[in-house]
PDB file of N, CA and C in Angstrom:
ATOM      1  N   MET A   1     174.395  30.787 258.576  1.00  0.00           N
ATOM      2  CA  MET A   1     173.710  29.522 258.445  1.00  0.00           C
ATOM      3  C   MET A   1     173.369  29.000 259.838  1.00  0.00           C
ATOM      4  N   ARG A   2     172.160  28.522 259.954  1.00  0.00           N
ATOM      5  CA  ARG A   2     171.700  27.955 261.214  1.00  0.00           C
ATOM      6  C   ARG A   2     170.912  26.680 260.941  1.00  0.00           C
ATOM      7  N   ASP A   3     170.835  25.857 261.947  1.00  0.00           N
ATOM      8  CA  ASP A   3     170.088  24.612 261.882  1.00  0.00           C
ATOM      9  C   ASP A   3     168.808  24.836 262.682  1.00  0.00           C
ATOM     10  N   TRP A   4     167.695  24.994 261.999  1.00  0.00           N
ATOM     11  CA  TRP A   4     166.411  25.280 262.651  1.00  0.00           C
ATOM     12  C   TRP A   4     165.692  23.959 262.902  1.00  0.00           C
ATOM     13  N   SER A   5     165.279  23.746 264.137  1.00  0.00           N
ATOM     14  CA  SER A   5     164.605  22.503 264.485  1.00  0.00           C
ATOM     15  C   SER A   5     163.401  22.788 265.379  1.00  0.00           C
ATOM     16  N   PHE A   6     162.401  21.936 265.292  1.00  0.00           N
ATOM     17  CA  PHE A   6     161.195  22.030 266.105  1.00  0.00           C
ATOM     18  C   PHE A   6     161.481  21.475 267.492  1.00  0.00           C
ATOM     19  N   ALA A   7     161.133  22.235 268.525  1.00  0.00           N
ATOM     20  CA  ALA A   7     161.406  21.826 269.909  1.00  0.00           C
ATOM     21  C   ALA A   7     160.789  20.465 270.230  1.00  0.00           C
ATOM     22  N   GLY A   8     159.606  20.189 269.704  1.00  0.00           N
ATOM     23  CA  GLY A   8     158.966  18.900 269.961  1.00  0.00           C
ATOM     24  C   GLY A   8     159.789  17.739 269.437  1.00  0.00           C
ATOM     25  N   ASP A   9     160.439  17.923 268.296  1.00  0.00           N
ATOM     26  CA  ASP A   9     161.322  16.874 267.771  1.00  0.00           C
ATOM     27  C   ASP A   9     162.522  16.668 268.694  1.00  0.00           C
ATOM     28  N   ILE A  10     163.059  17.758 269.222  1.00  0.00           N
ATOM     29  CA  ILE A  10     164.217  17.668 270.104  1.00  0.00           C
ATOM     30  C   ILE A  10     163.836  16.965 271.406  1.00  0.00           C
ATOM     31  N   VAL A  11     162.680  17.310 271.950  1.00  0.00           N
ATOM     32  CA  VAL A  11     162.217  16.671 273.194  1.00  0.00           C
ATOM     33  C   VAL A  11     162.004  15.180 272.974  1.00  0.00           C
ATOM     34  N   ARG A  12     161.415  14.815 271.844  1.00  0.00           N
ATOM     35  CA  ARG A  12     161.216  13.393 271.537  1.00  0.00           C
ATOM     36  C   ARG A  12     162.569  12.684 271.469  1.00  0.00           C
ATOM     37  N   GLY A  13     163.565  13.332 270.867  1.00  0.00           N
ATOM     38  CA  GLY A  13     164.908  12.753 270.812  1.00  0.00           C
ATOM     39  C   GLY A  13     165.527  12.606 272.191  1.00  0.00           C
ATOM     40  N   ALA A  14     165.314  13.595 273.052  1.00  0.00           N
ATOM     41  CA  ALA A  14     165.832  13.506 274.421  1.00  0.00           C
ATOM     42  C   ALA A  14     165.176  12.339 275.155  1.00  0.00           C
ATOM     43  N   TRP A  15     163.884  12.160 274.944  1.00  0.00           N
ATOM     44  CA  TRP A  15     163.186  11.031 275.570  1.00  0.00           C
ATOM     45  C   TRP A  15     163.772   9.709 275.088  1.00  0.00           C
ATOM     46  N   LEU A  16     164.055   9.616 273.791  1.00  0.00           N
ATOM     47  CA  LEU A  16     164.661   8.396 273.256  1.00  0.00           C
ATOM     48  C   LEU A  16     166.033   8.138 273.880  1.00  0.00           C
ATOM     49  N   MET A  17     166.785   9.208 274.106  1.00  0.00           N
ATOM     50  CA  MET A  17     168.094   9.053 274.759  1.00  0.00           C
ATOM     51  C   MET A  17     167.939   8.468 276.154  1.00  0.00           C
ATOM     52  N   LEU A  18     166.927   8.932 276.873  1.00  0.00           N
ATOM     53  CA  LEU A  18     166.705   8.469 278.243  1.00  0.00           C
ATOM     54  C   LEU A  18     166.275   6.998 278.308  1.00  0.00           C
ATOM     55  N   GLN A  19     165.832   6.459 277.201  1.00  0.00           N
ATOM     56  CA  GLN A  19     165.394   5.064 277.169  1.00  0.00           C
ATOM     57  C   GLN A  19     166.554   4.101 276.930  1.00  0.00           C
ATOM     58  N   GLN A  20     167.750   4.627 276.685  1.00  0.00           N
ATOM     59  CA  GLN A  20     168.898   3.777 276.379  1.00  0.00           C
ATOM     60  C   GLN A  20     169.495   3.175 277.646  1.00  0.00           C
ATOM     61  N   GLU A  21     170.093   2.015 277.510  1.00  0.00           N
ATOM     62  CA  GLU A  21     170.739   1.332 278.632  1.00  0.00           C
ATOM     63  C   GLU A  21     171.887   2.159 279.201  1.00  0.00           C
ATOM     64  N   ARG A  22     172.697   2.723 278.306  1.00  0.00           N
ATOM     65  CA  ARG A  22     173.872   3.497 278.728  1.00  0.00           C
ATOM     66  C   ARG A  22     173.782   4.905 278.160  1.00  0.00           C
ATOM     67  N   PRO A  23     174.185   5.899 278.952  1.00  0.00           N
ATOM     68  CA  PRO A  23     174.162   7.266 278.443  1.00  0.00           C
ATOM     69  C   PRO A  23     175.245   7.482 277.386  1.00  0.00           C
ATOM     70  N   GLU A  24     174.898   8.215 276.368  1.00  0.00           N
ATOM     71  CA  GLU A  24     175.848   8.597 275.315  1.00  0.00           C
ATOM     72  C   GLU A  24     175.485   9.998 274.853  1.00  0.00           C
ATOM     73  N   ASP A  25     176.405  10.617 274.140  1.00  0.00           N
ATOM     74  CA  ASP A  25     176.137  11.933 273.566  1.00  0.00           C
ATOM     75  C   ASP A  25     175.541  11.769 272.172  1.00  0.00           C
ATOM     76  N   TYR A  26     174.513  12.553 271.907  1.00  0.00           N
ATOM     77  CA  TYR A  26     173.865  12.558 270.599  1.00  0.00           C
ATOM     78  C   TYR A  26     173.647  14.002 270.178  1.00  0.00           C
ATOM     79  N   VAL A  27     173.577  14.220 268.895  1.00  0.00           N
ATOM     80  CA  VAL A  27     173.227  15.530 268.351  1.00  0.00           C
ATOM     81  C   VAL A  27     171.827  15.416 267.765  1.00  0.00           C
ATOM     82  N   LEU A  28     170.942  16.275 268.239  1.00  0.00           N
ATOM     83  CA  LEU A  28     169.578  16.333 267.713  1.00  0.00           C
ATOM     84  C   LEU A  28     169.465  17.619 266.915  1.00  0.00           C
ATOM     85  N   ALA A  29     169.361  17.488 265.617  1.00  0.00           N
ATOM     86  CA  ALA A  29     169.333  18.642 264.726  1.00  0.00           C
ATOM     87  C   ALA A  29     168.760  18.206 263.388  1.00  0.00           C
ATOM     88  N   SER A  30     168.371  19.184 262.589  1.00  0.00           N
ATOM     89  CA  SER A  30     167.857  18.838 261.262  1.00  0.00           C
ATOM     90  C   SER A  30     168.991  18.402 260.339  1.00  0.00           C
ATOM     91  N   GLY A  31     170.181  18.959 260.568  1.00  0.00           N
ATOM     92  CA  GLY A  31     171.309  18.669 259.688  1.00  0.00           C
ATOM     93  C   GLY A  31     171.286  19.481 258.406  1.00  0.00           C
ATOM     94  N   VAL A  32     170.328  20.411 258.296  1.00  0.00           N
ATOM     95  CA  VAL A  32     170.178  21.214 257.083  1.00  0.00           C
ATOM     96  C   VAL A  32     170.445  22.685 257.410  1.00  0.00           C
ATOM     97  N   PRO A  33     171.462  23.283 256.808  1.00  0.00           N
ATOM     98  CA  PRO A  33     171.731  24.696 257.077  1.00  0.00           C
ATOM     99  C   PRO A  33     170.728  25.604 256.356  1.00  0.00           C
ATOM    100  N   ARG A  34     170.253  26.609 257.052  1.00  0.00           N
ATOM    101  CA  ARG A  34     169.312  27.586 256.481  1.00  0.00           C
ATOM    102  C   ARG A  34     169.760  28.979 256.885  1.00  0.00           C
ATOM    103  N   THR A  35     169.495  29.957 256.041  1.00  0.00           N
ATOM    104  CA  THR A  35     169.828  31.341 256.348  1.00  0.00           C
ATOM    105  C   THR A  35     168.609  32.055 256.930  1.00  0.00           C
ATOM    106  N   VAL A  36     168.856  33.187 257.565  1.00  0.00           N
ATOM    107  CA  VAL A  36     167.764  34.010 258.065  1.00  0.00           C
ATOM    108  C   VAL A  36     166.915  34.489 256.878  1.00  0.00           C
ATOM    109  N   ALA A  37     167.549  34.739 255.746  1.00  0.00           N
ATOM    110  CA  ALA A  37     166.799  35.146 254.544  1.00  0.00           C
ATOM    111  C   ALA A  37     165.825  34.049 254.119  1.00  0.00           C
ATOM    112  N   GLU A  38     166.238  32.786 254.203  1.00  0.00           N
ATOM    113  CA  GLU A  38     165.327  31.681 253.884  1.00  0.00           C
ATOM    114  C   GLU A  38     164.156  31.645 254.850  1.00  0.00           C
ATOM    115  N   LEU A  39     164.450  31.876 256.125  1.00  0.00           N
ATOM    116  CA  LEU A  39     163.384  31.917 257.129  1.00  0.00           C
ATOM    117  C   LEU A  39     162.386  33.018 256.776  1.00  0.00           C
ATOM    118  N   ALA A  40     162.886  34.198 256.455  1.00  0.00           N
ATOM    119  CA  ALA A  40     162.003  35.325 256.121  1.00  0.00           C
ATOM    120  C   ALA A  40     161.178  35.022 254.872  1.00  0.00           C
ATOM    121  N   ARG A  41     161.818  34.512 253.826  1.00  0.00           N
ATOM    122  CA  ARG A  41     161.071  34.199 252.589  1.00  0.00           C
ATOM    123  C   ARG A  41     159.988  33.160 252.853  1.00  0.00           C
ATOM    124  N   THR A  42     160.315  32.156 253.636  1.00  0.00           N
ATOM    125  CA  THR A  42     159.350  31.103 253.952  1.00  0.00           C
ATOM    126  C   THR A  42     158.190  31.659 254.767  1.00  0.00           C
ATOM    127  N   ALA A  43     158.493  32.523 255.733  1.00  0.00           N
ATOM    128  CA  ALA A  43     157.443  33.122 256.562  1.00  0.00           C
ATOM    129  C   ALA A  43     156.517  34.003 255.722  1.00  0.00           C
ATOM    130  N   PHE A  44     157.077  34.808 254.865  1.00  0.00           N
ATOM    131  CA  PHE A  44     156.250  35.665 254.019  1.00  0.00           C
ATOM    132  C   PHE A  44     155.416  34.844 253.039  1.00  0.00           C
ATOM    133  N   ALA A  45     155.967  33.739 252.571  1.00  0.00           N
ATOM    134  CA  ALA A  45     155.213  32.868 251.667  1.00  0.00           C
ATOM    135  C   ALA A  45     153.976  32.292 252.361  1.00  0.00           C
ATOM    136  N   CYS A  46     154.058  32.112 253.675  1.00  0.00           N
ATOM    137  CA  CYS A  46     152.912  31.579 254.435  1.00  0.00           C
ATOM    138  C   CYS A  46     151.696  32.504 254.358  1.00  0.00           C
ATOM    139  N   VAL A  47     151.941  33.779 254.137  1.00  0.00           N
ATOM    140  CA  VAL A  47     150.841  34.747 254.055  1.00  0.00           C
ATOM    141  C   VAL A  47     150.772  35.376 252.659  1.00  0.00           C
ATOM    142  N   ASP A  48     151.362  34.689 251.688  1.00  0.00           N
ATOM    143  CA  ASP A  48     151.319  35.097 250.280  1.00  0.00           C
ATOM    144  C   ASP A  48     151.780  36.531 250.059  1.00  0.00           C
ATOM    145  N   LEU A  49     152.906  36.895 250.674  1.00  0.00           N
ATOM    146  CA  LEU A  49     153.477  38.226 250.480  1.00  0.00           C
ATOM    147  C   LEU A  49     154.896  38.120 249.957  1.00  0.00           C
ATOM    148  N   ASP A  50     155.268  39.079 249.129  1.00  0.00           N
ATOM    149  CA  ASP A  50     156.644  39.214 248.666  1.00  0.00           C
ATOM    150  C   ASP A  50     157.412  39.916 249.786  1.00  0.00           C
ATOM    151  N   PRO A  51     158.473  39.314 250.308  1.00  0.00           N
ATOM    152  CA  PRO A  51     159.164  39.923 251.446  1.00  0.00           C
ATOM    153  C   PRO A  51     159.952  41.194 251.109  1.00  0.00           C
ATOM    154  N   GLU A  52     160.341  41.361 249.873  1.00  0.00           N
ATOM    155  CA  GLU A  52     161.236  42.453 249.506  1.00  0.00           C
ATOM    156  C   GLU A  52     160.780  43.844 249.956  1.00  0.00           C
ATOM    157  N   PRO A  53     159.506  44.215 249.784  1.00  0.00           N
ATOM    158  CA  PRO A  53     159.107  45.568 250.213  1.00  0.00           C
ATOM    159  C   PRO A  53     159.115  45.761 251.734  1.00  0.00           C
ATOM    160  N   TYR A  54     159.166  44.684 252.486  1.00  0.00           N
ATOM    161  CA  TYR A  54     159.029  44.762 253.943  1.00  0.00           C
ATOM    162  C   TYR A  54     160.327  44.584 254.712  1.00  0.00           C
ATOM    163  N   LEU A  55     161.345  44.084 254.058  1.00  0.00           N
ATOM    164  CA  LEU A  55     162.592  43.769 254.758  1.00  0.00           C
ATOM    165  C   LEU A  55     163.728  44.666 254.324  1.00  0.00           C
ATOM    166  N   ARG A  56     164.610  44.916 255.272  1.00  0.00           N
ATOM    167  CA  ARG A  56     165.855  45.604 254.945  1.00  0.00           C
ATOM    168  C   ARG A  56     166.945  45.007 255.814  1.00  0.00           C
ATOM    169  N   VAL A  57     168.144  45.116 255.357  1.00  0.00           N
ATOM    170  CA  VAL A  57     169.279  44.574 256.096  1.00  0.00           C
ATOM    171  C   VAL A  57     170.030  45.744 256.716  1.00  0.00           C
ATOM    172  N   GLU A  58     170.147  45.715 258.032  1.00  0.00           N
ATOM    173  CA  GLU A  58     170.950  46.700 258.753  1.00  0.00           C
ATOM    174  C   GLU A  58     172.364  46.142 258.834  1.00  0.00           C
ATOM    175  N   GLN A  59     173.238  46.664 258.018  1.00  0.00           N
ATOM    176  CA  GLN A  59     174.598  46.119 257.943  1.00  0.00           C
ATOM    177  C   GLN A  59     175.310  46.119 259.291  1.00  0.00           C
ATOM    178  N   ALA A  60     174.993  47.080 260.150  1.00  0.00           N
ATOM    179  CA  ALA A  60     175.631  47.141 261.468  1.00  0.00           C
ATOM    180  C   ALA A  60     175.247  45.941 262.337  1.00  0.00           C
ATOM    181  N   LEU A  61     174.139  45.272 262.000  1.00  0.00           N
ATOM    182  CA  LEU A  61     173.672  44.142 262.798  1.00  0.00           C
ATOM    183  C   LEU A  61     174.015  42.788 262.188  1.00  0.00           C
ATOM    184  N   VAL A  62     174.614  42.794 261.004  1.00  0.00           N
ATOM    185  CA  VAL A  62     174.955  41.544 260.328  1.00  0.00           C
ATOM    186  C   VAL A  62     176.210  40.956 260.975  1.00  0.00           C
ATOM    187  N   ARG A  63     176.103  39.714 261.387  1.00  0.00           N
ATOM    188  CA  ARG A  63     177.243  39.029 261.988  1.00  0.00           C
ATOM    189  C   ARG A  63     178.231  38.635 260.906  1.00  0.00           C
ATOM    190  N   PRO A  64     179.510  38.636 261.241  1.00  0.00           N
ATOM    191  CA  PRO A  64     180.482  38.120 260.273  1.00  0.00           C
ATOM    192  C   PRO A  64     180.260  36.618 260.078  1.00  0.00           C
ATOM    193  N   ALA A  65     180.610  36.141 258.908  1.00  0.00           N
ATOM    194  CA  ALA A  65     180.459  34.710 258.621  1.00  0.00           C
ATOM    195  C   ALA A  65     181.325  33.902 259.589  1.00  0.00           C
ATOM    196  N   GLU A  66     180.768  32.796 260.080  1.00  0.00           N
ATOM    197  CA  GLU A  66     181.505  31.931 260.987  1.00  0.00           C
ATOM    198  C   GLU A  66     182.309  30.923 260.188  1.00  0.00           C
ATOM    199  N   GLY A  67     183.423  30.509 260.751  1.00  0.00           N
ATOM    200  CA  GLY A  67     184.253  29.525 260.075  1.00  0.00           C
ATOM    201  C   GLY A  67     183.540  28.201 259.902  1.00  0.00           C
ATOM    202  N   THR A  68     182.745  27.843 260.899  1.00  0.00           N
ATOM    203  CA  THR A  68     182.003  26.593 260.861  1.00  0.00           C
ATOM    204  C   THR A  68     180.525  26.906 261.012  1.00  0.00           C
ATOM    205  N   PRO A  69     179.704  26.533 260.047  1.00  0.00           N
ATOM    206  CA  PRO A  69     178.265  26.794 260.183  1.00  0.00           C
ATOM    207  C   PRO A  69     177.672  26.087 261.393  1.00  0.00           C
ATOM    208  N   SER A  70     176.653  26.700 262.005  1.00  0.00           N
ATOM    209  CA  SER A  70     175.977  26.105 263.169  1.00  0.00           C
ATOM    210  C   SER A  70     174.949  25.083 262.684  1.00  0.00           C
ATOM    211  N   VAL A  71     175.459  23.939 262.262  1.00  0.00           N
ATOM    212  CA  VAL A  71     174.596  22.877 261.743  1.00  0.00           C
ATOM    213  C   VAL A  71     175.027  21.571 262.402  1.00  0.00           C
ATOM    214  N   GLY A  72     174.049  20.876 262.950  1.00  0.00           N
ATOM    215  CA  GLY A  72     174.350  19.626 263.629  1.00  0.00           C
ATOM    216  C   GLY A  72     174.299  18.426 262.697  1.00  0.00           C
ATOM    217  N   ASP A  73     175.008  17.393 263.085  1.00  0.00           N
ATOM    218  CA  ASP A  73     174.985  16.128 262.345  1.00  0.00           C
ATOM    219  C   ASP A  73     174.217  15.110 263.184  1.00  0.00           C
ATOM    220  N   PRO A  74     172.956  14.842 262.831  1.00  0.00           N
ATOM    221  CA  PRO A  74     172.143  13.920 263.625  1.00  0.00           C
ATOM    222  C   PRO A  74     172.336  12.447 263.261  1.00  0.00           C
ATOM    223  N   GLY A  75     173.391  12.131 262.541  1.00  0.00           N
ATOM    224  CA  GLY A  75     173.595  10.770 262.056  1.00  0.00           C
ATOM    225  C   GLY A  75     173.568   9.709 263.142  1.00  0.00           C
ATOM    226  N   LYS A  76     174.252   9.954 264.262  1.00  0.00           N
ATOM    227  CA  LYS A  76     174.294   8.963 265.338  1.00  0.00           C
ATOM    228  C   LYS A  76     172.904   8.774 265.941  1.00  0.00           C
ATOM    229  N   ALA A  77     172.160   9.871 266.143  1.00  0.00           N
ATOM    230  CA  ALA A  77     170.800   9.762 266.698  1.00  0.00           C
ATOM    231  C   ALA A  77     169.894   9.012 265.726  1.00  0.00           C
ATOM    232  N   ARG A  78     170.080   9.256 264.460  1.00  0.00           N
ATOM    233  CA  ARG A  78     169.278   8.572 263.437  1.00  0.00           C
ATOM    234  C   ARG A  78     169.581   7.075 263.459  1.00  0.00           C
ATOM    235  N   GLU A  79     170.870   6.748 263.516  1.00  0.00           N
ATOM    236  CA  GLU A  79     171.294   5.348 263.454  1.00  0.00           C
ATOM    237  C   GLU A  79     170.971   4.569 264.727  1.00  0.00           C
ATOM    238  N   ARG A  80     171.269   5.135 265.873  1.00  0.00           N
ATOM    239  CA  ARG A  80     171.150   4.371 267.122  1.00  0.00           C
ATOM    240  C   ARG A  80     169.805   4.537 267.831  1.00  0.00           C
ATOM    241  N   LEU A  81     169.164   5.680 267.626  1.00  0.00           N
ATOM    242  CA  LEU A  81     167.885   5.925 268.304  1.00  0.00           C
ATOM    243  C   LEU A  81     166.684   5.791 267.373  1.00  0.00           C
ATOM    244  N   GLY A  82     166.959   5.761 266.065  1.00  0.00           N
ATOM    245  CA  GLY A  82     165.862   5.766 265.104  1.00  0.00           C
ATOM    246  C   GLY A  82     165.169   7.122 265.057  1.00  0.00           C
ATOM    247  N   TRP A  83     165.882   8.176 265.493  1.00  0.00           N
ATOM    248  CA  TRP A  83     165.309   9.519 265.576  1.00  0.00           C
ATOM    249  C   TRP A  83     165.450  10.257 264.252  1.00  0.00           C
ATOM    250  N   GLU A  84     164.392  10.862 263.837  1.00  0.00           N
ATOM    251  CA  GLU A  84     164.371  11.742 262.660  1.00  0.00           C
ATOM    252  C   GLU A  84     163.508  12.936 263.009  1.00  0.00           C
ATOM    253  N   PRO A  85     163.862  14.122 262.551  1.00  0.00           N
ATOM    254  CA  PRO A  85     162.937  15.237 262.734  1.00  0.00           C
ATOM    255  C   PRO A  85     161.653  14.952 261.957  1.00  0.00           C
ATOM    256  N   GLU A  86     160.521  15.203 262.574  1.00  0.00           N
ATOM    257  CA  GLU A  86     159.235  14.982 261.906  1.00  0.00           C
ATOM    258  C   GLU A  86     158.647  16.258 261.326  1.00  0.00           C
ATOM    259  N   VAL A  87     159.026  17.398 261.886  1.00  0.00           N
ATOM    260  CA  VAL A  87     158.499  18.682 261.429  1.00  0.00           C
ATOM    261  C   VAL A  87     159.535  19.338 260.520  1.00  0.00           C
ATOM    262  N   SER A  88     159.155  19.573 259.269  1.00  0.00           N
ATOM    263  CA  SER A  88     160.073  20.188 258.301  1.00  0.00           C
ATOM    264  C   SER A  88     160.288  21.663 258.633  1.00  0.00           C
ATOM    265  N   PHE A  89     161.310  22.225 258.057  1.00  0.00           N
ATOM    266  CA  PHE A  89     161.586  23.655 258.208  1.00  0.00           C
ATOM    267  C   PHE A  89     160.368  24.475 257.798  1.00  0.00           C
ATOM    268  N   GLU A  90     159.789  24.135 256.655  1.00  0.00           N
ATOM    269  CA  GLU A  90     158.636  24.873 256.156  1.00  0.00           C
ATOM    270  C   GLU A  90     157.442  24.778 257.112  1.00  0.00           C
ATOM    271  N   GLU A  91     157.204  23.574 257.664  1.00  0.00           N
ATOM    272  CA  GLU A  91     156.103  23.407 258.609  1.00  0.00           C
ATOM    273  C   GLU A  91     156.388  24.157 259.910  1.00  0.00           C
ATOM    274  N   LEU A  92     157.633  24.145 260.356  1.00  0.00           N
ATOM    275  CA  LEU A  92     158.017  24.875 261.563  1.00  0.00           C
ATOM    276  C   LEU A  92     157.726  26.370 261.392  1.00  0.00           C
ATOM    277  N   VAL A  93     158.145  26.928 260.272  1.00  0.00           N
ATOM    278  CA  VAL A  93     157.918  28.357 260.021  1.00  0.00           C
ATOM    279  C   VAL A  93     156.421  28.636 259.912  1.00  0.00           C
ATOM    280  N   GLU A  94     155.678  27.772 259.238  1.00  0.00           N
ATOM    281  CA  GLU A  94     154.227  27.934 259.120  1.00  0.00           C
ATOM    282  C   GLU A  94     153.584  27.958 260.511  1.00  0.00           C
ATOM    283  N   ARG A  95     154.000  27.052 261.389  1.00  0.00           N
ATOM    284  CA  ARG A  95     153.460  27.025 262.758  1.00  0.00           C
ATOM    285  C   ARG A  95     153.771  28.332 263.490  1.00  0.00           C
ATOM    286  N   MET A  96     154.985  28.826 263.315  1.00  0.00           N
ATOM    287  CA  MET A  96     155.371  30.070 263.978  1.00  0.00           C
ATOM    288  C   MET A  96     154.541  31.250 263.460  1.00  0.00           C
ATOM    289  N   VAL A  97     154.359  31.317 262.159  1.00  0.00           N
ATOM    290  CA  VAL A  97     153.569  32.400 261.562  1.00  0.00           C
ATOM    291  C   VAL A  97     152.122  32.311 262.045  1.00  0.00           C
ATOM    292  N   GLN A  98     151.556  31.119 262.030  1.00  0.00           N
ATOM    293  CA  GLN A  98     150.164  30.971 262.473  1.00  0.00           C
ATOM    294  C   GLN A  98     150.000  31.353 263.942  1.00  0.00           C
ATOM    295  N   ALA A  99     150.979  31.010 264.771  1.00  0.00           N
ATOM    296  CA  ALA A  99     150.926  31.392 266.189  1.00  0.00           C
ATOM    297  C   ALA A  99     150.975  32.904 266.332  1.00  0.00           C
ATOM    298  N   ASP A 100     151.820  33.557 265.540  1.00  0.00           N
ATOM    299  CA  ASP A 100     151.881  35.025 265.588  1.00  0.00           C
ATOM    300  C   ASP A 100     150.567  35.647 265.127  1.00  0.00           C
ATOM    301  N   LEU A 101     149.978  35.103 264.075  1.00  0.00           N
ATOM    302  CA  LEU A 101     148.706  35.640 263.580  1.00  0.00           C
ATOM    303  C   LEU A 101     147.607  35.479 264.625  1.00  0.00           C
ATOM    304  N   ARG A 102     147.568  34.323 265.293  1.00  0.00           N
ATOM    305  CA  ARG A 102     146.581  34.133 266.367  1.00  0.00           C
ATOM    306  C   ARG A 102     146.794  35.142 267.487  1.00  0.00           C
ATOM    307  N   SER A 103     148.031  35.386 267.825  1.00  0.00           N
ATOM    308  CA  SER A 103     148.360  36.333 268.886  1.00  0.00           C
ATOM    309  C   SER A 103     147.934  37.755 268.507  1.00  0.00           C
ATOM    310  N   LEU A 104     148.121  38.106 267.250  1.00  0.00           N
ATOM    311  CA  LEU A 104     147.736  39.443 266.790  1.00  0.00           C
ATOM    312  C   LEU A 104     146.226  39.642 266.781  1.00  0.00           C
ATOM    313  N   ARG A 105     145.496  38.559 266.565  1.00  0.00           N
ATOM    314  CA  ARG A 105     144.036  38.645 266.578  1.00  0.00           C
ATOM    315  C   ARG A 105     143.491  38.877 267.986  1.00  0.00           C
ATOM    316  N   GLY A 106     144.270  38.526 268.989  1.00  0.00           N
ATOM    317  CA  GLY A 106     143.836  38.711 270.367  1.00  0.00           C
ATOM    318  C   GLY A 106     142.987  37.558 270.862  1.00  0.00           C
ATOM    319  N   PRO A 107     142.453  37.696 272.071  1.00  0.00           N
ATOM    320  CA  PRO A 107     141.651  36.602 272.649  1.00  0.00           C
ATOM    321  C   PRO A 107     140.418  36.303 271.815  1.00  0.00           C
ATOM    322  N   ALA A 108     140.072  35.037 271.789  1.00  0.00           N
ATOM    323  CA  ALA A 108     138.897  34.604 270.990  1.00  0.00           C
ATOM    324  C   ALA A 108     137.601  35.052 271.627  1.00  0.00           C
TER     325      ALA A 108
END
C-alpha cells in the first residue's frame, strides 16, 4: 500500500506551510492507501485496455507486506492550513499516462 500524491499538491502545501507565523510539522498526503495493482488497472483504463494480458507478477520482486502501510494522515494540514489534495488518484494516473503517450509520439 502506498499513498500516491500529485507533486503540485505537495508544493502548494509546502508554500502554505511557509506562510505560517511559526514553523510546524505537517504531513502532506492523500491519506488514501492504493496498491500497485490499482495503479496499473487505472493506467490501463486510461487507454481502454484490460491489464491482465499485459501484466505479470515476478514473485522475486514482490516486497513483503509492511507492518505499517505507507499512508500519510493529512488531517493537521487540512485543519490548520486549509490544504486538500486537488488532483485525484485517477487524474494523477491519467496525467502520467498522457505524458507517456506524448513522449512515445516523439517531437511534434
